[in-house]
C-alpha positions as a printed Julia matrix, in Angstrom:
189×3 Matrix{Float64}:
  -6.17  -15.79   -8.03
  -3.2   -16.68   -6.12
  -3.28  -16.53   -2.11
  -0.37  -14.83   -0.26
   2.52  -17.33    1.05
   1.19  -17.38    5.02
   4.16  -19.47    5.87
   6.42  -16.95    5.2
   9.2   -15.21    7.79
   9.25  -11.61    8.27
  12.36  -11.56    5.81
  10.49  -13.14    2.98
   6.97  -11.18    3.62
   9.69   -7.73    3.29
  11.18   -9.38    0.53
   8.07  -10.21   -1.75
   6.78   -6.15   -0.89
  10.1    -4.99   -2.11
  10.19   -7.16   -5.2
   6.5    -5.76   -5.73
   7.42   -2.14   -5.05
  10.3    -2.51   -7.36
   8.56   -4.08  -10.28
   4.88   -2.74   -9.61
   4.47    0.14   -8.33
   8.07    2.17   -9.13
   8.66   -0.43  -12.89
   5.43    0.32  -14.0
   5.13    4.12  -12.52
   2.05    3.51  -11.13
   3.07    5.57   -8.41
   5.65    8.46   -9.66
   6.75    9.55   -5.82
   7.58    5.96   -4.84
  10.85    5.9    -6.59
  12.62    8.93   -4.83
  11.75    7.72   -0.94
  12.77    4.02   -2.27
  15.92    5.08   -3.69
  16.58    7.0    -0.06
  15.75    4.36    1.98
  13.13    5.97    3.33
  10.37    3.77    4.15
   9.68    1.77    6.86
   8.58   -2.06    5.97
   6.7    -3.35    9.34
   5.47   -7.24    9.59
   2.33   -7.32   11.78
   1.75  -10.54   13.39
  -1.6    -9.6    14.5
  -4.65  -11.72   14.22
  -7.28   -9.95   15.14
  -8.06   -6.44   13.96
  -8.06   -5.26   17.59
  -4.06   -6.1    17.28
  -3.89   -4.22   13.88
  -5.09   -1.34   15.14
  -3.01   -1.11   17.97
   0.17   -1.56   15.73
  -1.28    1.07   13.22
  -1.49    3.59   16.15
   1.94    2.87   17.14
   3.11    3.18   13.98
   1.38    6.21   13.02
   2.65    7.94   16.38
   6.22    6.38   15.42
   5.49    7.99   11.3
   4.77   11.16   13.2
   7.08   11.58   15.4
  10.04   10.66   12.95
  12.06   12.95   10.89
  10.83   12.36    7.75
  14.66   12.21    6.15
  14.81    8.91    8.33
  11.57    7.67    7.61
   8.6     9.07    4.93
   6.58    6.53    4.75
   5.64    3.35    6.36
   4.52   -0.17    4.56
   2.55   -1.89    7.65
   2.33   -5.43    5.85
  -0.42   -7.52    8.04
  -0.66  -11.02    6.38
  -2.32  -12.69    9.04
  -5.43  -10.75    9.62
  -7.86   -9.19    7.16
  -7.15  -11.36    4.59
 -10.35  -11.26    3.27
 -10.97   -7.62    0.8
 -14.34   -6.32    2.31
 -13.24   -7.01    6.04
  -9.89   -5.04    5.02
 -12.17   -2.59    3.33
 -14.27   -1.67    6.48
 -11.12   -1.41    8.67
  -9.95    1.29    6.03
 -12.74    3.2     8.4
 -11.12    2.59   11.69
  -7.96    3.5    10.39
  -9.28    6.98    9.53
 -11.01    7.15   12.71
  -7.61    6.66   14.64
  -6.19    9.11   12.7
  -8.72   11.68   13.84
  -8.85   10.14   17.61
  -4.97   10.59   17.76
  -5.36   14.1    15.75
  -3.01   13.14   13.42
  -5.24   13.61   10.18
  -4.06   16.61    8.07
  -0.57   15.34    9.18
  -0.95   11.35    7.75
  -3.01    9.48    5.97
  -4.02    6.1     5.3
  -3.64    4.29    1.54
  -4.49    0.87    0.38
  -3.26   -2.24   -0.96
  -4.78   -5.92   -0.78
  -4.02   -9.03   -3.03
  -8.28   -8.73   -3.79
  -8.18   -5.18   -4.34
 -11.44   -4.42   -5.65
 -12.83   -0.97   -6.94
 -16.34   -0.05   -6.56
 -18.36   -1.28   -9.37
 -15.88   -3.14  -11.11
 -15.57   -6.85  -11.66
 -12.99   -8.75   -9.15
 -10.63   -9.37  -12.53
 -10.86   -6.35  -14.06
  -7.28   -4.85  -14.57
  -7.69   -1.52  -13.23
  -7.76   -3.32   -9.78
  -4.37   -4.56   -9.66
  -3.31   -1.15   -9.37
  -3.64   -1.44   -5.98
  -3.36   -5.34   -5.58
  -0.03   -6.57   -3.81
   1.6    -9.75   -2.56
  -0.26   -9.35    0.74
  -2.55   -6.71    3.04
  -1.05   -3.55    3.5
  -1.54    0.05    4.81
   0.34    2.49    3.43
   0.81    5.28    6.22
   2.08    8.65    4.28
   2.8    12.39    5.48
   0.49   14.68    3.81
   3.7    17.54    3.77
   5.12   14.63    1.61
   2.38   13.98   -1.28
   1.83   18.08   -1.29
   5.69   18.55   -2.51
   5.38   14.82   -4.42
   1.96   16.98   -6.25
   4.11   19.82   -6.82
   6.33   18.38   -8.68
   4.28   16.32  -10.99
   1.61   18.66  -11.81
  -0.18   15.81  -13.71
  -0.83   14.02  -10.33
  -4.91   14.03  -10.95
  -4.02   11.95  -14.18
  -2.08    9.64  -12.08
  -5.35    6.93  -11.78
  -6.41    7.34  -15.48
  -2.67    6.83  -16.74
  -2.67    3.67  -14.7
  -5.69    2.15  -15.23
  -4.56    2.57  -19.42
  -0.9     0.92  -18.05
  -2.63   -2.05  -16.4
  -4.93   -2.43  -19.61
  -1.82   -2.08  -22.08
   0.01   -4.79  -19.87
  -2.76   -7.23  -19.37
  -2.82  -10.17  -17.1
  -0.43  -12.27  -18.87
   1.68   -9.24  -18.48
   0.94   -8.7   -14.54
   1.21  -12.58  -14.28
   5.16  -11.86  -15.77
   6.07   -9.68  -13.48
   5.91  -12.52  -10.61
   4.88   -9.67   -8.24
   1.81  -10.96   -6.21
  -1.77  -12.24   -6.9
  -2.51  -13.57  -10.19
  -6.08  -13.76  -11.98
């Protein structure tokens, strides 16, 4: 498994999310509501320098206020890329909690929500190279801060959204490592 590039610049960290948005998430359609805020330029890549996850938090509450109180033609969703801290999956995993918590402390849950990438992305039960888990692996740490208003009209228009995870899991099995290795998008096996 390949470790993300921690020497970087903020343009290249942006630059390798893109690249993985592009030929991931929106070229493989694991995520069918990515392509229409991409194509609008509306989302938000932030580069965290924090090291600590007393510093991430603090940027994911700014952020989230900043998500909030942003028109959401401007701005839909937000890509908080943190390559410096949390680097390791079960430490990013329990911080998934205190990112819900803040959402409830600032009374913003209902309104956002929290999602989940991570170069280890690991699913419960699952072994650490099992395909289904680079659904949600990318080139380095990131929390994905979305409007709920947004994934209800995304839902309503694809009425097949509860088949979304089972229609990936069979893409990332049809595609294979070799084929995830290809697409140059992140971690490798």
């Amino acid at each position: 498994m390949s470790t993300p590039n921690l020497n970087a610049d903020d343009d290249q960290i942006i630059a390798a999310t893109q690249q993985w948005l592009e030929k991931a998430v929106i070229g493989l359609n694991l995520c069918p509501f990515a392509k229409a805020v991409h194509v609008k330029k509306q989302v938000r890549y932030v580069v965290s320098s924090a090291t600590t996850p007393e510093v991430l938090l603090e940027t994911l509450m700014n952020e989230l206020q900043l998500l909030s109180d942003t028109d959401p033609e401007d701005i839909d969703t937000t890509l908080l890329i943190h390559p410096f801290v949390l680097g390791d999956f079960l430490d990013y995993n329990e911080f998934l909690d205190v990112a819900d918590a803040a959402l409830e402390d600032m009374q913003l849950d209902g309104e956002l929500q929290v999602a989940s990438f991570h170069p280890q992305y690991q699913f419960a039960d699952t072994d650490i190279n099992d395909i289904g888990n680079f659904t949600n692996r990318a080139p380095y740490p990131i929390l994905h801060l979305l409007r709920e208003d947004s994934i209800e009209r995304a839902v309503e228009a694809f009425p097949e959204a509860s088949e979304i995870f089972d229609k990936n899991i069979e893409t990332m099995e049809k595609l294979g490592h070799d084929g995830w290795d290809s697409l140059d998008v992140g971690p490798a096996k």
